[in-house]
Coordinates of C-alpha atoms in Angstrom, one line a residue:
Chain A
M284 CA 0.0 0.0 0.0
I285 CA 1.3 3.4 -0.8
N286 CA 0.9 6.2 1.6
A287 CA 3.7 8.4 0.3
P288 CA 3.0 12.0 1.0
S289 CA 3.7 12.8 -2.6
P290 CA 1.2 15.4 -3.5
T291 CA 0.9 14.3 -7.1
Q292 CA -0.4 10.9 -6.7
S293 CA -0.8 8.0 -4.2
P294 CA -3.9 6.1 -5.2
S295 CA -4.4 3.4 -2.7
T296 CA -6.7 0.7 -3.9
T297 CA -7.0 -0.6 -0.4
V298 CA -10.2 0.9 1.0
P299 CA -11.9 -0.5 4.1
G300 CA -15.2 -2.2 3.7
R301 CA -17.7 -2.0 0.9
L302 CA -15.6 -4.0 -1.4
E303 CA -18.2 -6.7 -2.0
T304 CA -20.8 -4.4 -3.4
R305 CA -22.8 -6.1 -6.2
G306 CA -24.0 -2.8 -7.5
A307 CA -27.0 -0.6 -6.8
S308 CA -30.5 -1.8 -6.9
R309 CA -32.6 -1.2 -10.1
S310 CA -34.3 1.7 -8.5
A311 CA -31.2 3.2 -7.0
A312 CA -29.4 3.0 -10.4
T313 CA -32.3 4.6 -12.2
L314 CA -32.5 7.4 -9.7
A315 CA -28.7 8.0 -10.0
F316 CA -29.1 8.3 -13.7
A317 CA -32.0 10.7 -13.3
W318 CA -29.9 12.7 -10.9
R319 CA -27.3 12.9 -13.5
T320 CA -29.8 14.2 -16.2
A321 CA -31.0 16.8 -13.6
L322 CA -27.4 18.0 -13.2
R323 CA -27.0 18.3 -17.0
I324 CA -30.1 20.4 -17.2
K325 CA -28.7 22.6 -14.4
Y326 CA -25.2 23.0 -16.1
V327 CA -26.3 23.3 -19.7
P328 CA -29.4 25.4 -19.3
E329 CA -28.9 27.0 -22.7
Q330 CA -29.8 23.7 -24.3
L331 CA -33.2 23.9 -22.8
V332 CA -33.6 27.6 -23.5
D333 CA -32.6 27.1 -27.1
V334 CA -35.4 24.7 -27.7
V335 CA -38.0 26.3 -25.5
A336 CA -37.3 29.7 -27.2
V337 CA -38.7 28.7 -30.6
P338 CA -42.3 27.9 -29.4
L339 CA -42.2 30.9 -27.0
V340 CA -41.3 33.3 -29.6
F341 CA -43.9 32.0 -32.0
T342 CA -46.4 32.3 -29.2
V343 CA -45.7 35.9 -28.5
M344 CA -45.3 36.9 -32.1
F345 CA -48.4 35.1 -33.4
T346 CA -50.6 36.3 -30.5
Y347 CA -49.8 39.9 -30.8
L348 CA -49.1 40.3 -34.5
L349 CA -51.7 37.9 -35.9
G350 CA -54.0 37.1 -33.0
G351 CA -56.4 39.8 -33.9
A352 CA -56.7 38.8 -37.4
L353 CA -56.8 35.0 -36.7
A354 CA -59.2 35.0 -33.8
G355 CA -60.7 38.4 -33.4
S356 CA -58.4 39.4 -30.5
P357 CA -55.0 38.4 -29.2
S358 CA -56.5 37.1 -26.0
S359 CA -59.0 34.7 -27.6
Y360 CA -56.2 33.5 -30.0
L361 CA -53.9 32.8 -27.0
H362 CA -56.7 30.9 -25.5
S363 CA -56.4 28.3 -28.2
L364 CA -52.8 28.8 -29.0
L365 CA -51.2 28.2 -25.6
P366 CA -52.2 24.5 -25.2
G367 CA -50.6 24.0 -28.6
T368 CA -47.5 25.9 -27.4
L369 CA -47.2 23.4 -24.5
V370 CA -47.5 20.5 -26.9
M371 CA -45.0 21.9 -29.4
T372 CA -42.5 22.7 -26.6
L373 CA -42.5 19.3 -25.1
V374 CA -42.5 17.5 -28.5
L375 CA -39.4 19.4 -29.5
L376 CA -37.7 18.7 -26.2
T377 CA -38.0 14.9 -26.8
T378 CA -35.1 15.2 -29.1
F379 CA -32.8 15.5 -26.0
T380 CA -33.5 11.9 -25.1
G381 CA -31.8 11.1 -28.5
T382 CA -29.0 13.7 -28.3
G383 CA -28.2 12.7 -24.8
L384 CA -27.9 9.0 -25.5
R385 CA -25.9 9.6 -28.7
S386 CA -23.4 11.8 -27.0
D387 CA -22.9 9.2 -24.2
L388 CA -22.6 6.4 -26.8
S389 CA -20.0 8.4 -28.8
S390 CA -18.1 9.8 -25.9
G391 CA -17.3 6.5 -24.1
V392 CA -19.2 7.5 -20.9
H393 CA -21.7 4.9 -21.8
D394 CA -19.1 2.1 -21.9
R395 CA -18.2 2.9 -18.3
F396 CA -21.8 2.7 -17.3
Q397 CA -22.2 -0.6 -19.1
S398 CA -19.1 -2.0 -17.4
L399 CA -20.7 -1.4 -14.0
P400 CA -22.7 -4.1 -12.2
V401 CA -26.0 -2.3 -12.6
W402 CA -29.3 -3.1 -14.3
R403 CA -28.6 -2.9 -18.0
P404 CA -31.4 -0.5 -19.1
A405 CA -30.8 1.8 -16.1
P406 CA -29.1 4.5 -18.1
L407 CA -32.0 4.7 -20.5
V408 CA -34.7 4.5 -17.9
G409 CA -33.0 7.0 -15.6
A410 CA -32.5 9.4 -18.4
L411 CA -36.2 9.2 -19.3
V412 CA -37.1 9.9 -15.7
G413 CA -34.7 12.8 -15.8
D414 CA -36.3 14.0 -19.0
L415 CA -39.7 14.2 -17.3
G416 CA -38.1 16.8 -15.0
R417 CA -37.0 18.7 -18.1
Y418 CA -40.6 18.5 -19.5
L419 CA -42.0 19.8 -16.2
L420 CA -39.5 22.7 -16.2
A421 CA -40.3 23.7 -19.7
S422 CA -44.0 23.3 -19.0
S423 CA -43.8 25.8 -16.2
I424 CA -42.0 28.3 -18.4
V425 CA -44.8 27.9 -20.9
F426 CA -47.5 28.3 -18.3
G427 CA -45.6 31.2 -16.7
L428 CA -45.4 33.0 -20.1
G429 CA -49.1 32.1 -20.8
L430 CA -50.3 33.6 -17.4
A431 CA -48.2 36.7 -17.9
M432 CA -49.9 37.3 -21.2
G433 CA -53.3 36.8 -19.8
F434 CA -54.0 33.1 -20.5
R435 CA -56.5 31.5 -18.2
P436 CA -57.5 27.8 -18.6
D437 CA -61.3 27.4 -18.5
G438 CA -60.8 24.0 -17.0
G439 CA -59.0 25.6 -14.0
V440 CA -56.0 24.0 -12.2
G441 CA -57.5 20.6 -12.6
G442 CA -57.9 21.0 -16.4
A443 CA -54.4 22.4 -16.7
L444 CA -53.0 19.5 -14.8
A445 CA -54.9 17.0 -16.8
A446 CA -53.7 18.6 -20.0
L447 CA -50.1 18.6 -18.7
G448 CA -50.4 14.9 -17.8
L449 CA -51.6 14.0 -21.2
V450 CA -48.8 15.8 -22.9
L451 CA -46.2 14.3 -20.6
V452 CA -47.5 10.8 -21.5
F453 CA -47.3 11.7 -25.2
A454 CA -43.8 13.2 -24.8
H455 CA -42.6 10.2 -22.8
A456 CA -43.8 7.8 -25.6
L457 CA -42.1 10.0 -28.2
S458 CA -38.9 9.9 -26.3
W459 CA -38.6 6.3 -27.0
V460 CA -38.5 6.9 -30.7
W461 CA -35.6 9.2 -30.1
I462 CA -33.8 6.4 -28.2
V463 CA -33.9 4.4 -31.4
V464 CA -32.7 7.4 -33.3
G465 CA -30.0 8.1 -30.9
I466 CA -28.7 4.5 -31.2
S467 CA -29.0 4.3 -34.9
V468 CA -27.3 7.4 -36.1
R469 CA -23.7 8.4 -36.1
N470 CA -23.5 11.6 -34.2
V471 CA -25.4 14.2 -32.3
S472 CA -25.8 16.6 -35.2
A473 CA -27.6 13.8 -37.1
V474 CA -30.1 13.5 -34.3
N475 CA -30.6 17.3 -34.4
A476 CA -31.0 17.2 -38.2
I477 CA -33.9 14.7 -37.8
N478 CA -35.5 17.0 -35.3
I479 CA -35.2 20.0 -37.6
G480 CA -36.0 18.1 -40.8
V481 CA -38.8 15.9 -39.6
Q482 CA -40.1 16.7 -36.1
L483 CA -40.2 20.4 -36.4
P484 CA -42.1 20.5 -39.7
L485 CA -44.5 17.8 -38.4
T486 CA -45.2 19.9 -35.4
M487 CA -45.8 23.1 -37.4
A488 CA -48.0 21.3 -39.9
S489 CA -50.6 20.7 -37.2
N490 CA -53.5 22.5 -35.7
V491 CA -51.2 24.3 -33.2
F492 CA -51.4 27.8 -34.8
V493 CA -54.5 27.8 -37.1
D494 CA -57.7 25.9 -37.3
P495 CA -57.5 23.4 -40.3
A496 CA -61.1 24.5 -41.3
T497 CA -59.5 27.6 -42.8
M498 CA -57.0 25.7 -45.0
P499 CA -57.3 24.5 -48.6
G500 CA -59.2 21.3 -49.0
W501 CA -56.3 19.2 -50.1
L502 CA -54.3 20.1 -47.0
R503 CA -57.0 19.7 -44.4
P504 CA -57.0 15.9 -44.1
I505 CA -53.1 16.0 -43.9
I506 CA -53.2 18.4 -41.1
E507 CA -56.1 16.8 -39.3
N508 CA -54.6 13.3 -39.4
N509 CA -51.1 14.5 -38.1
P510 CA -50.8 12.8 -34.7
I511 CA -49.6 16.1 -33.2
S512 CA -53.0 17.6 -34.1
F513 CA -54.7 14.9 -32.0
V514 CA -52.5 15.7 -29.1
V515 CA -53.2 19.4 -29.6
T516 CA -57.0 19.0 -29.8
A517 CA -57.2 16.8 -26.6
T518 CA -54.8 19.1 -24.7
R519 CA -56.9 22.1 -25.6
G520 CA -60.0 20.3 -24.6
L521 CA -58.7 19.2 -21.2
M522 CA -57.2 22.6 -20.5
H523 CA -60.6 24.3 -21.1
G524 CA -62.7 21.6 -19.6
E525 CA -64.4 20.6 -22.9
A526 CA -62.5 17.6 -24.0
Q527 CA -64.3 14.6 -25.5
L528 CA -63.4 11.2 -24.1
S529 CA -62.6 10.0 -27.6
E530 CA -60.1 12.8 -28.2
V531 CA -58.2 11.8 -25.0
L532 CA -58.4 8.1 -25.9
W533 CA -57.0 8.8 -29.4
V534 CA -53.9 10.3 -27.8
L535 CA -53.5 7.5 -25.4
A536 CA -53.8 5.1 -28.3
I537 CA -51.1 6.9 -30.3
A538 CA -48.9 7.0 -27.2
G539 CA -49.5 3.3 -26.5
A540 CA -48.7 2.4 -30.2
L541 CA -45.5 4.2 -30.0
L542 CA -44.5 2.5 -26.9
V543 CA -45.5 -1.0 -28.2
V544 CA -43.3 -0.5 -31.1
F545 CA -40.5 1.5 -29.8
V546 CA -39.9 0.2 -26.3
P547 CA -39.0 -3.3 -27.5
L548 CA -37.1 -1.9 -30.5
S549 CA -35.1 0.5 -28.3
L550 CA -34.3 -2.3 -25.9
Y551 CA -33.2 -4.6 -28.7
K552 CA -31.1 -2.0 -30.4
Y553 CA -29.6 -1.0 -27.1
R554 CA -28.6 -4.5 -26.3
T555 CA -26.9 -5.0 -29.7
H556 CA -25.6 -1.7 -30.6
R557 CA -21.9 -1.5 -31.4
S558 CA -21.0 2.0 -30.0
Chain B
M106 CA 0.2 -20.8 -8.8
T107 CA -2.8 -18.5 -9.0
H108 CA -5.4 -18.8 -11.7
P109 CA -5.1 -16.4 -14.7
V110 CA -7.3 -13.3 -14.5
I111 CA -8.3 -13.8 -18.1
H112 CA -8.4 -17.0 -20.1
S113 CA -10.0 -17.0 -23.5
Q114 CA -10.2 -19.6 -26.1
G115 CA -11.2 -19.1 -29.7
L116 CA -13.0 -15.8 -28.9
K117 CA -14.8 -14.4 -32.0
K118 CA -16.6 -11.2 -32.7
R119 CA -17.6 -10.1 -36.0
Y120 CA -19.1 -6.7 -37.1
G121 CA -20.8 -7.2 -40.5
N122 CA -18.2 -8.8 -42.6
H123 CA -15.2 -7.7 -40.5
K124 CA -13.8 -10.3 -38.2
A125 CA -12.7 -8.1 -35.3
L126 CA -11.8 -11.1 -33.2
D127 CA -10.9 -14.2 -35.2
G128 CA -10.3 -16.9 -32.5
L129 CA -8.5 -15.0 -29.8
N130 CA -6.6 -17.1 -27.3
L131 CA -5.5 -15.1 -24.4
E132 CA -4.1 -15.9 -21.1
V133 CA -3.4 -13.1 -18.7
P134 CA -1.6 -14.0 -15.4
S135 CA -2.8 -12.6 -12.2
G136 CA -0.9 -9.4 -11.0
G137 CA 1.1 -7.0 -13.1
V138 CA 0.4 -5.4 -16.4
Y139 CA -0.5 -7.2 -19.5
A140 CA -0.2 -5.2 -22.7
L141 CA -2.2 -6.0 -25.8
L142 CA -0.2 -4.5 -28.6
G143 CA -1.2 -4.1 -32.2
P144 CA -1.7 -1.8 -35.1
N145 CA -5.0 0.1 -35.6
G146 CA -7.7 -2.3 -36.4
A147 CA -5.9 -5.3 -34.9
G148 CA -8.9 -5.9 -32.6
K149 CA -7.5 -4.5 -29.4
T150 CA -10.5 -2.4 -28.6
T151 CA -12.9 -5.2 -29.5
A152 CA -10.9 -7.5 -27.2
V153 CA -11.4 -5.1 -24.4
R154 CA -15.1 -4.5 -25.1
V155 CA -15.8 -8.2 -25.2
L156 CA -13.6 -9.1 -22.1
S157 CA -15.1 -6.3 -20.1
T158 CA -18.6 -7.6 -21.0
L159 CA -19.7 -4.6 -23.0
V160 CA -20.5 -6.7 -26.0
P161 CA -21.1 -10.5 -26.1
P162 CA -18.7 -12.6 -28.1
D163 CA -20.1 -14.4 -31.2
G164 CA -18.0 -17.5 -30.5
G165 CA -15.5 -19.1 -28.2
A166 CA -15.3 -18.9 -24.5
A167 CA -13.6 -16.8 -21.9
H168 CA -13.3 -16.7 -18.1
V169 CA -12.5 -13.5 -16.4
L170 CA -11.4 -13.8 -12.7
G171 CA -12.7 -17.3 -13.0
Y172 CA -16.2 -16.4 -14.0
D173 CA -17.8 -17.2 -17.3
L174 CA -17.8 -14.0 -19.4
V175 CA -21.4 -14.5 -20.7
R176 CA -23.1 -16.5 -18.0
D177 CA -21.7 -14.7 -15.0
A178 CA -21.4 -11.3 -16.8
H179 CA -22.9 -9.4 -13.7
T180 CA -20.3 -11.0 -11.3
V181 CA -17.5 -10.1 -13.7
R182 CA -18.7 -6.5 -13.9
S183 CA -18.7 -6.3 -10.0
K184 CA -15.0 -7.2 -10.0
I185 CA -13.6 -5.3 -13.0
A186 CA -13.3 -1.6 -14.0
L187 CA -12.9 -0.2 -17.4
T188 CA -11.3 3.1 -18.6
G189 CA -12.2 3.4 -22.2
Q190 CA -10.3 4.8 -25.1
Y191 CA -11.8 8.3 -24.8
A192 CA -12.1 9.8 -21.4
S193 CA -15.2 8.0 -20.2
V194 CA -16.5 10.7 -17.9
D195 CA -19.3 13.3 -18.3
I196 CA -17.7 16.6 -19.3
D197 CA -20.8 18.6 -18.2
L198 CA -20.6 17.4 -14.6
T199 CA -18.0 18.3 -12.1
G200 CA -15.3 15.9 -11.2
Q201 CA -16.8 15.3 -7.8
E202 CA -20.3 14.6 -9.4
N203 CA -18.8 12.1 -11.8
L204 CA -17.3 10.0 -9.0
V205 CA -20.4 10.3 -6.8
L206 CA -22.5 9.0 -9.8
I207 CA -20.2 5.9 -10.1
G208 CA -20.3 5.5 -6.4
R209 CA -24.1 5.6 -6.3
L210 CA -24.3 3.1 -9.2
L211 CA -22.0 0.8 -7.3
G212 CA -24.5 0.9 -4.5
L213 CA -22.5 3.0 -2.0
G214 CA -25.6 5.2 -1.2
R215 CA -25.5 9.0 -1.5
A216 CA -23.5 9.6 1.6
G217 CA -21.1 6.8 1.0
A218 CA -20.6 7.7 -2.5
R219 CA -19.8 11.3 -1.5
R220 CA -17.3 10.2 1.1
R221 CA -15.7 7.9 -1.3
A222 CA -15.4 10.4 -4.1
T223 CA -13.8 12.9 -1.8
E224 CA -11.3 10.3 -0.8
V225 CA -10.4 9.3 -4.3
L226 CA -10.3 12.9 -5.5
E227 CA -7.7 13.5 -2.8
R228 CA -5.6 10.6 -3.8
F229 CA -5.6 11.7 -7.4
S230 CA -4.7 15.2 -6.5
L231 CA -8.0 16.5 -8.0
T232 CA -9.4 18.1 -4.8
D233 CA -8.9 21.6 -6.1
A234 CA -10.7 20.9 -9.3
A235 CA -13.4 18.7 -7.7
A236 CA -16.1 21.4 -8.0
R237 CA -15.2 22.3 -11.6
Q238 CA -17.0 21.0 -14.6
V239 CA -14.8 18.4 -16.4
R240 CA -14.9 20.3 -19.6
T241 CA -12.5 22.7 -18.0
Y242 CA -9.9 20.0 -17.2
S243 CA -6.7 19.4 -19.1
G244 CA -6.3 16.1 -21.0
G245 CA -4.1 14.7 -18.3
M246 CA -6.6 15.7 -15.5
R247 CA -9.4 14.1 -17.4
R248 CA -7.4 10.9 -17.7
R249 CA -6.7 11.0 -14.0
L250 CA -10.4 11.5 -13.2
D251 CA -11.1 8.6 -15.5
L252 CA -8.8 6.4 -13.7
A253 CA -10.1 7.7 -10.4
A254 CA -13.6 6.6 -11.5
S255 CA -12.3 3.1 -12.1
L256 CA -11.0 3.0 -8.5
I257 CA -14.2 4.2 -6.7
K258 CA -14.4 0.5 -5.9
P259 CA -11.0 -1.0 -6.3
P260 CA -11.3 -3.7 -9.0
Q261 CA -9.4 -6.9 -9.2
L262 CA -8.9 -6.4 -12.8
L263 CA -8.7 -3.0 -14.6
F264 CA -9.0 -2.6 -18.4
L265 CA -7.3 0.4 -19.9
D266 CA -8.0 1.0 -23.5
E267 CA -5.2 3.1 -25.0
P268 CA -4.8 5.0 -21.8
T269 CA -2.2 7.5 -22.9
T270 CA -3.3 8.2 -26.5
G271 CA -3.4 11.9 -27.0
L272 CA -1.6 12.8 -23.8
D273 CA 1.4 15.0 -23.6
P274 CA 4.7 13.2 -22.5
R275 CA 4.5 14.6 -19.0
S276 CA 0.9 13.3 -18.3
R277 CA 1.9 10.1 -20.0
I278 CA 4.7 9.5 -17.5
E279 CA 2.3 10.5 -14.7
L280 CA -0.3 7.9 -15.8
W281 CA 2.3 5.3 -16.0
T282 CA 3.3 6.0 -12.4
L283 CA -0.3 5.7 -11.4
V284 CA -0.6 2.4 -13.2
R285 CA 2.5 1.0 -11.5
Q286 CA 1.2 2.1 -8.1
L287 CA -2.0 0.2 -8.8
V288 CA -0.2 -2.9 -9.7
S289 CA 1.9 -2.7 -6.5
D290 CA -1.4 -2.6 -4.6
G291 CA -2.3 -5.9 -6.2
T292 CA -4.6 -4.9 -9.1
S293 CA -4.1 -6.7 -12.4
V294 CA -4.1 -4.5 -15.4
L295 CA -4.8 -5.2 -19.1
L296 CA -4.0 -2.4 -21.2
T297 CA -4.0 -1.9 -24.9
T298 CA -1.5 0.3 -26.6
Q299 CA -0.1 1.0 -30.0
Y300 CA 3.1 2.5 -28.6
L301 CA 5.9 0.0 -28.1
D302 CA 7.7 2.0 -25.6
E303 CA 4.6 2.0 -23.4
A304 CA 4.4 -1.8 -23.6
D305 CA 8.2 -2.0 -23.0
Q306 CA 8.0 0.4 -20.1
L307 CA 5.0 -0.8 -18.3
A308 CA 4.1 -4.4 -19.2
D309 CA 5.2 -7.5 -17.5
R310 CA 3.8 -9.5 -20.5
I311 CA 2.9 -8.5 -24.0
G312 CA 0.5 -10.0 -26.3
V313 CA 0.8 -9.0 -29.9
L314 CA -2.5 -8.9 -31.7
N315 CA -2.9 -8.8 -35.5
S316 CA -6.2 -9.2 -37.5
G317 CA -8.1 -10.4 -34.4
R318 CA -5.6 -13.0 -33.4
M319 CA -2.6 -13.4 -31.1
V320 CA 0.6 -13.6 -33.1
A321 CA 2.9 -13.7 -30.1
D322 CA 2.9 -13.6 -26.4
G323 CA 5.6 -13.2 -23.8
T324 CA 7.8 -10.8 -21.9
A325 CA 9.5 -8.0 -23.8
D326 CA 12.7 -9.8 -23.7
E327 CA 11.2 -13.1 -24.9
L328 CA 9.6 -11.4 -27.8
K329 CA 12.8 -9.7 -28.7
A330 CA 14.7 -12.9 -28.5
S331 CA 12.2 -14.6 -30.7
V332 CA 13.1 -12.5 -33.7
G333 CA 16.6 -13.8 -33.4
G334 CA 19.8 -11.8 -33.3
G335 CA 20.1 -8.1 -32.7
S336 CA 20.7 -5.3 -35.1
L337 CA 23.7 -3.3 -36.1
Q338 CA 23.2 0.4 -36.4
V339 CA 25.8 2.5 -38.2
R340 CA 26.0 6.3 -38.4
L341 CA 27.9 7.6 -41.4
L342 CA 30.0 10.6 -41.7
D343 CA 28.7 11.4 -45.1
H344 CA 25.0 10.6 -45.6
E345 CA 25.5 10.7 -49.4
Q346 CA 27.2 7.4 -49.0
R347 CA 24.2 5.7 -47.2
D348 CA 22.9 3.8 -50.2
T349 CA 26.2 2.4 -51.0
A350 CA 26.7 1.5 -47.4
A351 CA 23.3 -0.2 -47.2
Q352 CA 24.0 -2.1 -50.3
L353 CA 27.3 -3.3 -49.0
L354 CA 26.0 -4.3 -45.6
G355 CA 23.1 -6.0 -47.2
S356 CA 25.2 -8.3 -49.3
Q357 CA 27.7 -8.9 -46.6
L358 CA 25.2 -9.8 -44.0
K359 CA 22.6 -11.3 -46.3
A360 CA 19.8 -9.3 -44.7
Q361 CA 17.5 -6.4 -45.6
P362 CA 18.9 -3.1 -44.4
H363 CA 16.5 -0.7 -42.9
L364 CA 16.7 3.1 -43.5
P365 CA 15.4 5.1 -40.6
P366 CA 14.3 8.7 -41.0
D367 CA 17.7 9.8 -39.9
P368 CA 19.5 10.2 -43.2
A369 CA 22.9 9.2 -41.9
V370 CA 21.9 5.9 -40.3
V371 CA 21.7 2.4 -41.6
E372 CA 20.2 -0.4 -39.6
I373 CA 20.5 -4.1 -40.4
P374 CA 19.7 -7.3 -38.5
V375 CA 22.8 -9.2 -37.6
I376 CA 23.5 -12.4 -35.7
G377 CA 26.7 -12.3 -33.6
S378 CA 29.3 -9.7 -33.1
E379 CA 31.8 -11.4 -35.4
A380 CA 29.6 -10.9 -38.5
A381 CA 29.1 -7.3 -37.4
N382 CA 32.8 -6.8 -37.0
D383 CA 33.5 -8.2 -40.6
A384 CA 30.8 -5.9 -42.0
L385 CA 32.3 -2.9 -40.5
T386 CA 35.7 -3.7 -41.8
Q387 CA 34.1 -4.0 -45.3
L388 CA 32.8 -0.5 -44.9
H389 CA 36.2 0.7 -44.0
H390 CA 37.7 -0.9 -47.0
A391 CA 35.1 0.6 -49.2
G392 CA 36.2 4.1 -48.0
I393 CA 33.0 4.7 -46.1
D394 CA 33.7 6.5 -42.8
I395 CA 31.4 5.9 -39.8
I396 CA 31.0 8.2 -36.8
S397 CA 29.6 5.6 -34.5
F398 CA 28.0 2.1 -34.5
S399 CA 26.0 0.1 -32.0
L400 CA 25.1 -3.5 -31.8
G401 CA 21.9 -4.1 -29.8
Q402 CA 19.0 -6.3 -29.0
P403 CA 16.2 -5.8 -31.5
T404 CA 13.8 -3.1 -30.6
L405 CA 10.1 -4.2 -30.0
D406 CA 9.6 -2.2 -33.2
E407 CA 11.5 -4.8 -35.1
V408 CA 9.7 -7.6 -33.3
F409 CA 6.4 -5.9 -34.2
L410 CA 7.4 -5.5 -37.8
S411 CA 8.5 -9.0 -38.2
L412 CA 5.4 -10.4 -36.5
T413 CA 2.7 -8.3 -38.1
G414 CA 4.3 -6.9 -41.3
H415 CA 3.1 -3.4 -40.2
P416 CA 5.3 -0.8 -38.8
T417 CA 3.8 0.7 -35.6
A418 CA 2.3 3.9 -34.7
T419 CA 5.6 5.3 -33.6
E420 CA 6.7 5.9 -37.1
E421 CA 3.5 7.7 -38.1
L422 CA 4.0 10.0 -35.1
A423 CA 7.6 10.7 -35.8

């Protein structure tokens, strides 16, 4: 054993006790990874801000510039826009599940995690738990801005929470898609490119901003059948206390379908990925 | 005699059409440093990834610390640690947080993990940097933290994948010192490297890997002895005469002369000092003046070249 007072290095490997640990329990490992995600949110806040900024700027701009023309007054436009902003924000944030995983896989951090005696999917599951924290944080920003601009949910606190819950379920399901993307592509910028090239247009081409009834006939069915539109409709409904059960069930069905396909696919790809 | 820490037979791993490991037989004795040496693409990293349970082998069998690599993977993981090719730490977190995370994952609990992190940071002289994000660390500091993370729970076997690639010479020597200290504390180390001097300096045994197979295995001295004789190095007064000298030495010693980057030097394999003596006399008769000569054991470089047919990384770096 080395106890030289040399200030540069004297790493003793002999440490009393604790040597026979078989690793953390599943829940402890998952929580540790969730804690790591929380730390990353704390240290790299600009990431979150970058993504949240887009829907927020749109919300402010559209409300005040176009709200009068689109809905008679900015406040009545905001009334239907803000639930859409919430959906858009959380949907865009799901990309982080993919970028976070990709950067871990590329950097080698992930290799270390996998060499530890912990439950194999813990890094994935922990990150997803941490991502929920990110979604909640972003949601509070959206609600904060909405309230400041005069948004009031007709469904009250209960309606707002129900709407939030539904969007979280959808965002969580969508996160699993990003796990598959994160494992499959080469680098973080490719993950981001898919966000910008596919997810962002898909989100815009929904009923977030405008009622599809005002659109040309050929476009309407496309917009109305966009899964994002289903989420926006149900969220709006819940937020204002006028949701149809079928609207909510549609969203749950879409989320369920995503989970059924992408959870097993993620776990399979995760088990067999190369790096 | 103690059991080997790694024993593998016919280990195979293929990626698409590429056979990364093509029947690897490896026996790493307990204690000391074992270096896996090989050119890029030889399968070193794959060997480490398979043996540290990151990816399952496609064929063959291996025991690590006596446990089956596939069946008892979890047990193997509880006894090994891995420091990957790139610093395997989270650069967004602080040094302290990185180590606490590992401690928590190892089941030390929050308080235990914090205590242990503080202790290890101290031992690796990272206390002052503990609260800083790792992205602000120098390359050497990152590597130290990386190694520290592997020692949160002291492993019986430590894998180091190219531990000094990209480090400056000082950090490199620092890391070597750390590794030697670990070994003296009883940890077995398997490291991969493409630097011969690293293997020569650090390793008790060396395995030479080429195209996913072991082509040689032994101590540095054994490997050097296996290529036979030594080599004669001659430094000429006039480097214009190098080609003539090389030709002359080649025909005299019936061997292929080697022309290193230094324009005044000729190297040639030779067996016995007598032959070398004669060859030098021939140079003298031919009117070629030499400044100095040396007769030495073959370098690992030559061993490597003769075993794999590739020069090593040292030349590309030169």
